[in-house]
Amino acid sequence: MNYRMILYILGMLLMFQAAFLVIPILTAFLYGEAVVWVYLAVAAGCLGAGFLITRWKPAKKTLFAREGFLIVALSWILLSITGALPFFFSGEIPHFTDALFESVSGYTTTGASILTEVESLSHAALIWRSFTHWIGGMGVLVFIMAFLPLSGAQNMHIMKAESPGPSVGKLVPRVRTTAFLLYAIYFALTVLQLILLLCGGMSFFEAINTAFATAGTGGFGIKNDSLAGYSNYIQIVTTVFMLLFSVNFNSYYLLLRGKWKESLTDEVKLFGGIVLVTIALITWNIHDLFGSLGEALRHAAFTVASLISTTGFATADFNQWHELSQSLLVLIMFVGACAGSTGGGLKVSRILILLKSWSRELKSTLHPKQVKPIAVDGHAVDREVVRSVHSYAVCYVGVFVVSLLLLTLDDTDLITTFTAVTATLNNIGPGLEMVGPTANYAFFSVPAKLVLIFDMLAGRLELLPLLLLFRPSTWKR
């Protein structure tokens, strides 16, 4: 175990965290808010600690898969803790567990909140909440990899541990170039949405917060009613971009290279099919709750895009919709976005592989001697990928069940408990009943909040990096 290299990367992370804090510092300065000193102090602390740690340079820079998983898990925990400090020291979130909950929810792009009055926060706190979504959306270590003095193979161990989906590949031979390309696409889409929101009459502050939260598929709003009070144009633009950020970014790279056919993968087709069918069913089911079919379609499309992308914005209280619609929404919470996107959930690629795997098992029952590999996009899926998908599904169910049982100790109703775990483990935010789109997570006890914090981190990191922290063998030299 290369502990010195792990510490070096954590030190680098702290210095990047100091750089990230420049955004709320500038915001507080522009709006003349006293909390600027809190953000400056936290940034200075991160910068100083990072500088001291990185002075102790490692003799060996070799990293293997175990170190990669450990670096990712520790980095996200450190990022969340330091990100919570401004909320706590400023007094805007007076309890550290609540501040940590809000920070973890931001970085993991969950969007679950313990705040009962969002609009009372300072501009610095609002932009920091939204910016943590943008930082965590693509993965901060993917960005930092472009600056780390590591070989491509070593970078790949980190990228695989942090990037969402059953398998991660390089767009180009060099991993650093891949990281730059991913962030270039991410940045370009964010800027495009920002421009369109400004064209719709949003102020720059409102637009940049909304763009950050949409790009990271996080969903932190700067108003208590989320996006319900904005125009139809704003809601439609946000609907489109929530779906765009749910698509595998590899598809955008292929589109830019003119490979239109290759960009339309089996995963993208399945994702599009799920979205269209779910919108159609919900629109039909709730049309009696709205003044017209067009209104029902707009709210259905926004809500489906919000939940399947795991963003969590809201324009209507779907907690009041019919049972069929609520059931469909809960189902797509589990499905989530595509692999290689900023969204959470099980991922459509895993669902696709599981469906094909089950189909093959049924066929092999009827024809035992027939050997037919699972194919996606016309190529056979490696057995190791299939095995990892099955293993992930088992781990996912295990974490879900344990979290559900622990939350029942708070003695809340089953729908609230079930959807709270669903919403945090899949990095969505809102659930049903007491954690619905117009409610929050403030009522949970401290132990329950810690369970949900674990779920948010586990869901964003695809379970394994966080679970490996609890294995003694992980820490052996």
CSV table of C-alpha atoms in Angstrom, one decimal:
chain,number,residue,atom,x,y,z
A,1,MET,CA,0.0,0.0,0.0
A,2,ASN,CA,1.5,3.3,-1.1
A,3,TYR,CA,0.3,5.5,1.8
A,4,ARG,CA,2.6,8.3,1.0
A,5,MET,CA,1.2,8.6,-2.6
A,6,ILE,CA,-2.3,8.5,-1.2
A,7,LEU,CA,-1.5,11.3,1.2
A,8,TYR,CA,0.1,13.3,-1.6
A,9,ILE,CA,-3.1,13.1,-3.7
A,10,LEU,CA,-5.3,14.1,-0.7
A,11,GLY,CA,-3.0,17.1,-0.2
A,12,MET,CA,-3.5,18.0,-3.9
A,13,LEU,CA,-7.3,17.6,-3.3
A,14,LEU,CA,-7.2,20.1,-0.4
A,15,MET,CA,-5.5,22.7,-2.6
A,16,PHE,CA,-8.1,22.2,-5.3
A,17,GLN,CA,-10.8,22.6,-2.6
A,18,ALA,CA,-9.2,25.9,-1.7
A,19,ALA,CA,-9.5,26.9,-5.4
A,20,PHE,CA,-13.1,25.8,-5.6
A,21,LEU,CA,-13.9,28.0,-2.6
A,22,VAL,CA,-13.0,31.1,-4.7
A,23,ILE,CA,-16.4,31.0,-6.3
A,24,PRO,CA,-18.4,31.6,-3.0
A,25,ILE,CA,-15.7,34.0,-1.8
A,26,LEU,CA,-16.2,36.2,-4.9
A,27,THR,CA,-19.9,35.9,-4.6
A,28,ALA,CA,-19.9,37.0,-1.0
A,29,PHE,CA,-17.6,39.9,-1.9
A,30,LEU,CA,-19.8,41.1,-4.7
A,31,TYR,CA,-22.9,41.0,-2.5
A,32,GLY,CA,-21.1,42.5,0.5
A,33,GLU,CA,-21.8,39.5,2.8
A,34,ALA,CA,-19.9,39.1,6.1
A,35,VAL,CA,-19.6,35.4,5.5
A,36,VAL,CA,-16.7,36.1,3.1
A,37,TRP,CA,-14.3,35.8,6.0
A,38,VAL,CA,-15.5,32.4,6.9
A,39,TYR,CA,-15.0,31.1,3.3
A,40,LEU,CA,-11.6,32.8,3.2
A,41,ALA,CA,-10.6,31.2,6.4
A,42,VAL,CA,-11.7,27.7,5.3
A,43,ALA,CA,-9.9,28.2,1.9
A,44,ALA,CA,-6.7,29.3,3.6
A,45,GLY,CA,-6.9,26.3,5.9
A,46,CYS,CA,-7.3,23.9,3.0
A,47,LEU,CA,-4.5,25.6,1.0
A,48,GLY,CA,-2.1,25.5,4.0
A,49,ALA,CA,-2.8,21.9,4.9
A,50,GLY,CA,-2.6,20.8,1.3
A,51,PHE,CA,0.7,22.7,0.8
A,52,LEU,CA,2.2,21.0,3.9
A,53,ILE,CA,1.1,17.6,2.9
A,54,THR,CA,2.3,17.8,-0.7
A,55,ARG,CA,5.8,18.9,0.5
A,56,TRP,CA,6.2,15.3,1.6
A,57,LYS,CA,6.6,13.9,-1.9
A,58,PRO,CA,6.4,10.2,-2.3
A,59,ALA,CA,9.5,8.3,-3.5
A,60,LYS,CA,7.3,5.8,-5.5
A,61,LYS,CA,4.3,7.0,-7.5
A,62,THR,CA,3.0,3.5,-8.3
A,63,LEU,CA,-0.7,3.0,-7.7
A,64,PHE,CA,-2.7,-0.2,-8.1
A,65,ALA,CA,-6.4,-0.9,-8.0
A,66,ARG,CA,-6.6,-1.1,-4.2
A,67,GLU,CA,-5.0,2.4,-3.8
A,68,GLY,CA,-7.3,3.7,-6.5
A,69,PHE,CA,-10.4,2.7,-4.6
A,70,LEU,CA,-9.0,4.0,-1.3
A,71,ILE,CA,-8.0,7.3,-2.8
A,72,VAL,CA,-11.5,7.9,-4.3
A,73,ALA,CA,-13.3,7.0,-1.0
A,74,LEU,CA,-11.0,9.1,1.2
A,75,SER,CA,-11.1,12.0,-1.2
A,76,TRP,CA,-14.8,12.2,-1.3
A,77,ILE,CA,-15.1,12.0,2.5
A,78,LEU,CA,-12.4,14.7,2.9
A,79,LEU,CA,-14.1,16.9,0.2
A,80,SER,CA,-17.4,16.6,2.0
A,81,ILE,CA,-16.1,17.4,5.4
A,82,THR,CA,-14.1,20.5,4.3
A,83,GLY,CA,-17.1,21.5,2.2
A,84,ALA,CA,-19.3,21.5,5.2
A,85,LEU,CA,-17.1,23.8,7.3
A,86,PRO,CA,-18.3,27.1,5.7
A,87,PHE,CA,-22.0,26.1,6.4
A,88,PHE,CA,-21.1,25.3,10.0
A,89,PHE,CA,-18.7,28.1,10.9
A,90,SER,CA,-20.9,30.7,9.3
A,91,GLY,CA,-23.8,29.6,11.5
A,92,GLU,CA,-26.1,29.2,8.6
A,93,ILE,CA,-26.3,25.5,9.4
A,94,PRO,CA,-25.6,25.4,13.1
A,95,HIS,CA,-25.3,21.6,13.6
A,96,PHE,CA,-22.3,19.9,12.1
A,97,THR,CA,-24.2,16.7,11.2
A,98,ASP,CA,-26.7,18.8,9.2
A,99,ALA,CA,-23.9,20.8,7.6
A,100,LEU,CA,-22.2,17.5,6.6
A,101,PHE,CA,-25.5,16.2,5.3
A,102,GLU,CA,-25.9,19.2,3.1
A,103,SER,CA,-22.3,19.1,1.9
A,104,VAL,CA,-22.4,15.3,1.1
A,105,SER,CA,-25.8,15.9,-0.7
A,106,GLY,CA,-24.1,18.6,-2.8
A,107,TYR,CA,-21.0,16.7,-3.8
A,108,THR,CA,-22.8,13.4,-4.5
A,109,THR,CA,-25.3,15.4,-6.6
A,110,THR,CA,-28.2,14.0,-4.5
A,111,GLY,CA,-30.0,17.3,-3.7
A,112,ALA,CA,-31.6,16.0,-0.5
A,113,SER,CA,-31.7,18.9,2.0
A,114,ILE,CA,-32.2,19.5,5.8
A,115,LEU,CA,-33.0,23.2,5.2
A,116,THR,CA,-36.5,24.4,5.8
A,117,GLU,CA,-36.0,27.9,4.4
A,118,VAL,CA,-33.5,27.9,1.5
A,119,GLU,CA,-34.2,31.5,0.6
A,120,SER,CA,-32.8,32.8,3.9
A,121,LEU,CA,-29.3,31.6,3.0
A,122,SER,CA,-26.6,34.0,1.9
A,123,HIS,CA,-25.7,34.2,-1.8
A,124,ALA,CA,-22.3,32.6,-1.0
A,125,ALA,CA,-24.0,29.6,0.6
A,126,LEU,CA,-26.5,29.2,-2.3
A,127,ILE,CA,-23.7,29.3,-4.9
A,128,TRP,CA,-21.5,27.0,-2.9
A,129,ARG,CA,-24.4,24.4,-2.6
A,130,SER,CA,-25.0,24.5,-6.4
A,131,PHE,CA,-21.3,24.6,-7.3
A,132,THR,CA,-20.6,21.4,-5.2
A,133,HIS,CA,-23.1,19.7,-7.6
A,134,TRP,CA,-21.0,20.8,-10.6
A,135,ILE,CA,-17.8,19.7,-8.9
A,136,GLY,CA,-19.2,16.3,-8.0
A,137,GLY,CA,-21.1,15.7,-11.2
A,138,MET,CA,-18.3,14.6,-13.4
A,139,GLY,CA,-16.0,13.7,-10.5
A,140,VAL,CA,-13.4,15.9,-9.0
A,141,LEU,CA,-10.7,13.3,-9.4
A,142,VAL,CA,-11.3,13.0,-13.1
A,143,PHE,CA,-10.5,16.7,-13.3
A,144,ILE,CA,-7.5,16.5,-11.0
A,145,MET,CA,-6.1,13.5,-13.0
A,146,ALA,CA,-5.2,16.0,-15.7
A,147,PHE,CA,-2.7,17.5,-13.3
A,148,LEU,CA,-1.4,14.5,-11.4
A,149,PRO,CA,2.1,13.1,-12.3
A,150,LEU,CA,0.8,9.6,-12.9
A,151,SER,CA,1.0,7.2,-15.8
A,152,GLY,CA,-2.1,6.3,-17.8
A,153,ALA,CA,-2.5,2.9,-16.1
A,154,GLN,CA,-2.4,4.5,-12.7
A,155,ASN,CA,-4.8,7.2,-13.6
A,156,MET,CA,-7.2,4.6,-15.0
A,157,HIS,CA,-7.4,2.9,-11.5
A,158,ILE,CA,-8.7,6.2,-10.1
A,159,MET,CA,-11.0,6.8,-13.1
A,160,LYS,CA,-12.6,3.4,-12.8
A,161,ALA,CA,-13.2,3.8,-9.1
A,162,GLU,CA,-14.8,7.2,-9.4
A,163,SER,CA,-16.7,7.1,-12.8
A,164,PRO,CA,-20.3,5.8,-12.7
A,165,GLY,CA,-21.2,2.7,-14.7
A,166,PRO,CA,-20.2,-1.0,-15.0
A,167,SER,CA,-17.2,-0.3,-17.2
A,168,VAL,CA,-15.0,2.6,-18.0
A,169,GLY,CA,-12.9,3.1,-21.2
A,170,LYS,CA,-10.7,5.7,-22.6
A,171,LEU,CA,-12.0,8.0,-25.3
A,172,VAL,CA,-8.4,8.5,-26.6
A,173,PRO,CA,-5.2,6.6,-25.7
A,174,ARG,CA,-4.1,9.1,-23.0
A,175,VAL,CA,-6.2,9.2,-19.8
A,176,ARG,CA,-5.3,12.8,-19.2
A,177,THR,CA,-6.7,13.8,-22.6
A,178,THR,CA,-9.8,11.8,-21.9
A,179,ALA,CA,-10.3,13.8,-18.7
A,180,PHE,CA,-9.9,17.0,-20.6
A,181,LEU,CA,-12.4,15.9,-23.2
A,182,LEU,CA,-15.0,14.9,-20.7
A,183,TYR,CA,-14.7,18.2,-18.9
A,184,ALA,CA,-14.7,20.2,-22.1
A,185,ILE,CA,-18.1,18.6,-23.1
A,186,TYR,CA,-19.4,19.1,-19.5
A,187,PHE,CA,-18.4,22.8,-19.5
A,188,ALA,CA,-19.8,23.4,-23.0
A,189,LEU,CA,-23.2,22.0,-22.1
A,190,THR,CA,-23.3,24.0,-18.9
A,191,VAL,CA,-22.5,27.2,-20.7
A,192,LEU,CA,-25.1,26.5,-23.3
A,193,GLN,CA,-27.8,25.9,-20.7
A,194,LEU,CA,-26.7,29.1,-18.9
A,195,ILE,CA,-27.1,31.2,-22.1
A,196,LEU,CA,-30.6,29.7,-22.7
A,197,LEU,CA,-31.7,30.4,-19.2
A,198,LEU,CA,-30.5,34.0,-19.4
A,199,CYS,CA,-32.5,34.3,-22.6
A,200,GLY,CA,-35.5,33.2,-20.7
A,201,GLY,CA,-35.3,36.1,-18.3
A,202,MET,CA,-33.4,34.5,-15.4
A,203,SER,CA,-31.0,36.7,-13.5
A,204,PHE,CA,-27.3,35.7,-13.9
A,205,PHE,CA,-27.2,34.4,-10.2
A,206,GLU,CA,-30.4,32.3,-10.7
A,207,ALA,CA,-29.2,31.0,-14.1
A,208,ILE,CA,-25.7,30.0,-12.9
A,209,ASN,CA,-27.1,28.2,-9.9
A,210,THR,CA,-29.7,26.3,-12.0
A,211,ALA,CA,-27.1,25.4,-14.6
A,212,PHE,CA,-24.7,24.1,-12.0
A,213,ALA,CA,-27.4,22.0,-10.4
A,214,THR,CA,-28.7,20.7,-13.7
A,215,ALA,CA,-25.3,19.8,-15.1
A,216,GLY,CA,-24.4,17.9,-12.0
A,217,THR,CA,-27.9,16.4,-11.9
A,218,GLY,CA,-28.1,17.5,-8.3
A,219,GLY,CA,-31.2,19.6,-8.0
A,220,PHE,CA,-30.4,22.1,-5.2
A,221,GLY,CA,-32.7,25.0,-5.8
A,222,ILE,CA,-32.3,28.6,-4.6
A,223,LYS,CA,-36.1,29.0,-4.0
A,224,ASN,CA,-38.3,27.0,-1.6
A,225,ASP,CA,-40.6,25.9,-4.5
A,226,SER,CA,-37.6,24.7,-6.6
A,227,LEU,CA,-38.5,25.6,-10.3
A,228,ALA,CA,-42.3,25.8,-9.9
A,229,GLY,CA,-42.3,29.5,-9.9
A,230,TYR,CA,-40.4,29.9,-13.2
A,231,SER,CA,-41.8,30.2,-16.7
A,232,ASN,CA,-42.7,27.3,-18.9
A,233,TYR,CA,-39.7,28.2,-21.1
A,234,ILE,CA,-37.3,27.8,-18.2
A,235,GLN,CA,-38.9,24.5,-17.2
A,236,ILE,CA,-38.7,23.1,-20.7
A,237,VAL,CA,-35.1,24.1,-21.1
A,238,THR,CA,-34.2,22.5,-17.8
A,239,THR,CA,-36.1,19.4,-18.8
A,240,VAL,CA,-34.1,19.0,-22.0
A,241,PHE,CA,-30.8,19.6,-20.2
A,242,MET,CA,-31.6,17.1,-17.4
A,243,LEU,CA,-32.0,14.5,-20.1
A,244,LEU,CA,-28.9,15.6,-22.0
A,245,PHE,CA,-26.7,15.3,-18.9
A,246,SER,CA,-28.2,11.8,-18.3
A,247,VAL,CA,-26.6,10.4,-21.5
A,248,ASN,CA,-23.3,8.8,-21.6
A,249,PHE,CA,-20.7,11.4,-22.5
A,250,ASN,CA,-19.0,9.0,-24.8
A,251,SER,CA,-22.0,9.4,-27.1
A,252,TYR,CA,-21.3,13.1,-27.4
A,253,TYR,CA,-17.6,12.5,-28.2
A,254,LEU,CA,-18.7,10.1,-31.0
A,255,LEU,CA,-21.2,12.7,-32.2
A,256,LEU,CA,-18.4,15.3,-32.4
A,257,ARG,CA,-16.4,12.9,-34.5
A,258,GLY,CA,-19.3,12.5,-36.9
A,259,LYS,CA,-20.0,8.9,-35.8
A,260,TRP,CA,-23.8,9.4,-35.5
A,261,LYS,CA,-24.7,5.7,-35.8
A,262,GLU,CA,-22.2,4.6,-33.1
A,263,SER,CA,-23.3,7.3,-30.7
A,264,LEU,CA,-26.9,5.8,-30.7
A,265,THR,CA,-26.0,2.9,-28.4
A,266,ASP,CA,-28.3,0.2,-27.1
A,267,GLU,CA,-28.1,1.9,-23.7
A,268,VAL,CA,-29.2,5.3,-25.2
A,269,LYS,CA,-32.0,3.6,-27.1
A,270,LEU,CA,-33.3,1.9,-23.9
A,271,PHE,CA,-33.0,5.1,-21.9
A,272,GLY,CA,-35.0,7.0,-24.5
A,273,GLY,CA,-37.6,4.3,-24.6
A,274,ILE,CA,-38.0,4.3,-20.9
A,275,VAL,CA,-38.3,8.1,-20.8
A,276,LEU,CA,-40.9,8.3,-23.6
A,277,VAL,CA,-43.1,5.4,-22.3
A,278,THR,CA,-43.0,6.7,-18.7
A,279,ILE,CA,-43.9,10.2,-19.8
A,280,ALA,CA,-46.8,9.0,-21.9
A,281,LEU,CA,-48.2,6.8,-19.1
A,282,ILE,CA,-48.0,9.5,-16.4
A,283,THR,CA,-49.5,12.1,-18.7
A,284,TRP,CA,-52.5,9.9,-19.4
A,285,ASN,CA,-52.8,9.1,-15.7
A,286,ILE,CA,-52.6,12.7,-14.3
A,287,HIS,CA,-54.4,14.6,-17.0
A,288,ASP,CA,-57.4,15.0,-14.8
A,289,LEU,CA,-55.3,16.8,-12.2
A,290,PHE,CA,-54.3,19.7,-14.5
A,291,GLY,CA,-56.3,22.1,-16.6
A,292,SER,CA,-55.2,20.7,-19.9
A,293,LEU,CA,-53.3,17.8,-21.5
A,294,GLY,CA,-50.5,20.1,-22.4
A,295,GLU,CA,-50.0,21.1,-18.7
A,296,ALA,CA,-50.1,17.4,-17.7
A,297,LEU,CA,-47.5,16.6,-20.4
A,298,ARG,CA,-45.2,19.5,-19.3
A,299,HIS,CA,-45.2,18.4,-15.6
A,300,ALA,CA,-44.9,14.7,-16.5
A,301,ALA,CA,-42.0,15.3,-18.8
A,302,PHE,CA,-40.2,17.5,-16.2
A,303,THR,CA,-40.7,15.2,-13.3
A,304,VAL,CA,-39.7,12.1,-15.3
A,305,ALA,CA,-36.6,13.8,-16.6
A,306,SER,CA,-35.8,15.1,-13.1
A,307,LEU,CA,-36.1,11.7,-11.4
A,308,ILE,CA,-34.6,9.4,-14.0
A,309,SER,CA,-31.7,11.8,-14.4
A,310,THR,CA,-31.6,11.8,-10.5
A,311,THR,CA,-31.6,15.6,-10.5
A,312,GLY,CA,-34.5,16.2,-8.2
A,313,PHE,CA,-35.9,19.5,-9.3
A,314,ALA,CA,-39.7,19.9,-9.0
A,315,THR,CA,-42.4,21.9,-10.7
A,316,ALA,CA,-45.3,20.1,-9.0
A,317,ASP,CA,-45.9,18.0,-5.9
A,318,PHE,CA,-45.9,14.5,-7.4
A,319,ASN,CA,-46.7,13.3,-3.8
A,320,GLN,CA,-50.3,14.2,-4.7
A,321,TRP,CA,-50.4,12.3,-8.0
A,322,HIS,CA,-52.2,9.0,-8.6
A,323,GLU,CA,-50.8,5.8,-7.3
A,324,LEU,CA,-49.8,4.5,-10.8
A,325,SER,CA,-47.8,7.7,-11.5
A,326,GLN,CA,-46.1,7.5,-8.1
A,327,SER,CA,-45.2,3.8,-8.6
A,328,LEU,CA,-43.7,4.6,-12.1
A,329,LEU,CA,-41.7,7.4,-10.6
A,330,VAL,CA,-40.3,5.2,-7.9
A,331,LEU,CA,-39.3,2.6,-10.5
A,332,ILE,CA,-37.4,5.0,-12.6
A,333,MET,CA,-35.6,6.2,-9.5
A,334,PHE,CA,-34.0,2.8,-9.3
A,335,VAL,CA,-33.2,2.8,-13.1
A,336,GLY,CA,-31.4,6.1,-13.1
A,337,ALA,CA,-29.3,7.6,-15.9
A,338,CYS,CA,-26.8,6.2,-18.4
A,339,ALA,CA,-23.3,5.0,-17.4
A,340,GLY,CA,-20.7,7.7,-18.0
A,341,SER,CA,-23.2,10.5,-17.3
A,342,THR,CA,-23.5,12.7,-14.3
A,343,GLY,CA,-26.7,10.9,-13.1
A,344,GLY,CA,-27.1,8.3,-10.4
A,345,GLY,CA,-29.2,5.2,-9.9
A,346,LEU,CA,-28.4,1.6,-11.0
A,347,LYS,CA,-27.6,2.9,-14.5
A,348,VAL,CA,-29.4,1.9,-17.7
A,349,SER,CA,-26.4,-0.1,-18.9
A,350,ARG,CA,-26.6,-2.4,-15.8
A,351,ILE,CA,-30.4,-2.8,-16.3
A,352,LEU,CA,-29.7,-3.7,-20.0
A,353,ILE,CA,-27.0,-6.3,-19.1
A,354,LEU,CA,-29.2,-7.8,-16.3
A,355,LEU,CA,-32.2,-8.1,-18.7
A,356,LYS,CA,-30.0,-9.8,-21.4
A,357,SER,CA,-28.5,-12.0,-18.7
A,358,TRP,CA,-31.9,-13.1,-17.4
A,359,SER,CA,-33.0,-13.7,-21.0
A,360,ARG,CA,-30.0,-15.9,-21.7
A,361,GLU,CA,-30.7,-17.9,-18.5
A,362,LEU,CA,-34.3,-18.6,-19.6
A,363,LYS,CA,-33.0,-19.7,-23.1
A,364,SER,CA,-30.3,-21.9,-21.6
A,365,THR,CA,-33.0,-23.6,-19.4
A,366,LEU,CA,-34.8,-24.7,-22.6
A,367,HIS,CA,-31.6,-25.3,-24.6
A,368,PRO,CA,-28.8,-26.3,-22.2
A,369,LYS,CA,-26.3,-27.0,-24.9
A,370,GLN,CA,-26.6,-23.6,-26.6
A,371,VAL,CA,-23.8,-21.2,-25.8
A,372,LYS,CA,-24.6,-17.6,-26.6
A,373,PRO,CA,-22.8,-14.7,-25.1
A,374,ILE,CA,-24.5,-11.5,-24.0
A,375,ALA,CA,-24.1,-8.8,-26.6
A,376,VAL,CA,-24.5,-5.1,-26.4
A,377,ASP,CA,-24.0,-2.8,-29.4
A,378,GLY,CA,-23.2,-5.9,-31.5
A,379,HIS,CA,-20.2,-6.8,-29.3
A,380,ALA,CA,-20.0,-9.6,-26.8
A,381,VAL,CA,-19.9,-8.4,-23.2
A,382,ASP,CA,-16.9,-9.6,-21.3
A,383,ARG,CA,-17.7,-12.2,-18.6
A,384,GLU,CA,-15.9,-10.1,-16.0
A,385,VAL,CA,-18.3,-7.2,-16.7
A,386,VAL,CA,-21.3,-9.4,-16.4
A,387,ARG,CA,-20.0,-10.8,-13.1
A,388,SER,CA,-19.4,-7.3,-11.8
A,389,VAL,CA,-22.9,-6.2,-12.7
A,390,HIS,CA,-24.4,-9.2,-10.8
A,391,SER,CA,-22.1,-8.5,-7.8
A,392,TYR,CA,-23.1,-4.9,-7.8
A,393,ALA,CA,-26.8,-5.8,-7.8
A,394,VAL,CA,-26.2,-8.1,-4.8
A,395,CYS,CA,-24.3,-5.4,-2.9
A,396,TYR,CA,-26.9,-2.8,-3.8
A,397,VAL,CA,-29.7,-4.9,-2.4
A,398,GLY,CA,-27.7,-5.6,0.7
A,399,VAL,CA,-26.9,-2.0,1.4
A,400,PHE,CA,-30.5,-1.0,0.6
A,401,VAL,CA,-32.0,-3.5,3.0
A,402,VAL,CA,-29.6,-2.7,5.9
A,403,SER,CA,-30.2,1.0,5.4
A,404,LEU,CA,-34.0,0.5,5.4
A,405,LEU,CA,-33.9,-1.5,8.6
A,406,LEU,CA,-31.7,1.1,10.3
A,407,LEU,CA,-34.0,3.9,9.3
A,408,THR,CA,-37.1,2.1,10.7
A,409,LEU,CA,-35.6,2.8,14.1
A,410,ASP,CA,-36.8,6.4,13.6
A,411,ASP,CA,-40.3,5.0,13.6
A,412,THR,CA,-41.4,6.9,10.4
A,413,ASP,CA,-43.9,5.4,8.0
A,414,LEU,CA,-42.7,2.8,5.5
A,415,ILE,CA,-43.2,4.9,2.4
A,416,THR,CA,-41.1,7.7,3.8
A,417,THR,CA,-38.4,5.3,5.0
A,418,PHE,CA,-38.4,3.3,1.7
A,419,THR,CA,-38.2,6.3,-0.6
A,420,ALA,CA,-35.7,8.2,1.6
A,421,VAL,CA,-33.3,5.3,1.2
A,422,THR,CA,-34.2,5.1,-2.5
A,423,ALA,CA,-33.6,8.8,-3.0
A,424,THR,CA,-30.3,8.9,-1.2
A,425,LEU,CA,-28.8,5.7,-2.4
A,426,ASN,CA,-29.7,6.6,-6.0
A,427,ASN,CA,-28.6,10.3,-5.5
A,428,ILE,CA,-32.0,11.7,-6.4
A,429,GLY,CA,-33.1,13.9,-3.5
A,430,PRO,CA,-36.9,13.9,-3.1
A,431,GLY,CA,-39.0,10.8,-2.3
A,432,LEU,CA,-42.6,10.5,-1.2
A,433,GLU,CA,-44.6,11.4,1.9
A,434,MET,CA,-42.4,13.1,4.5
A,435,VAL,CA,-39.5,13.4,2.1
A,436,GLY,CA,-41.6,14.5,-0.9
A,437,PRO,CA,-40.7,17.3,-3.3
A,438,THR,CA,-42.1,20.0,-0.9
A,439,ALA,CA,-40.6,18.5,2.2
A,440,ASN,CA,-37.0,17.9,3.5
A,441,TYR,CA,-34.9,15.6,5.7
A,442,ALA,CA,-34.6,17.8,8.8
A,443,PHE,CA,-36.9,15.6,10.9
A,444,PHE,CA,-34.6,12.5,10.9
A,445,SER,CA,-32.5,11.8,13.9
A,446,VAL,CA,-28.7,12.2,13.9
A,447,PRO,CA,-28.1,8.4,13.5
A,448,ALA,CA,-30.6,8.3,10.6
A,449,LYS,CA,-28.9,11.2,8.9
A,450,LEU,CA,-25.5,9.4,9.2
A,451,VAL,CA,-27.0,6.4,7.5
A,452,LEU,CA,-28.4,8.5,4.7
A,453,ILE,CA,-25.0,10.3,4.4
A,454,PHE,CA,-23.4,6.9,4.0
A,455,ASP,CA,-26.0,6.0,1.4
A,456,MET,CA,-25.4,9.2,-0.6
A,457,LEU,CA,-21.6,8.6,-0.7
A,458,ALA,CA,-22.0,4.8,-1.4
A,459,GLY,CA,-24.5,5.6,-4.3
A,460,ARG,CA,-22.2,8.2,-5.9
A,461,LEU,CA,-19.1,6.0,-5.6
A,462,GLU,CA,-20.9,2.9,-6.9
A,463,LEU,CA,-20.7,1.1,-3.4
A,464,LEU,CA,-17.3,-0.7,-3.7
A,465,PRO,CA,-14.9,2.2,-2.8
A,466,LEU,CA,-16.8,3.0,0.4
A,467,LEU,CA,-17.4,-0.7,1.4
A,468,LEU,CA,-13.8,-1.5,0.9
A,469,LEU,CA,-12.9,0.9,3.7
A,470,PHE,CA,-14.5,-1.5,6.2
A,471,ARG,CA,-12.3,-4.5,5.1
A,472,PRO,CA,-9.1,-4.9,7.2
A,473,SER,CA,-7.2,-6.3,4.2
A,474,THR,CA,-7.7,-3.1,2.3
A,475,TRP,CA,-5.3,-1.3,4.7
A,476,LYS,CA,-2.5,-4.0,4.8
A,477,ARG,CA,0.8,-3.0,3.2
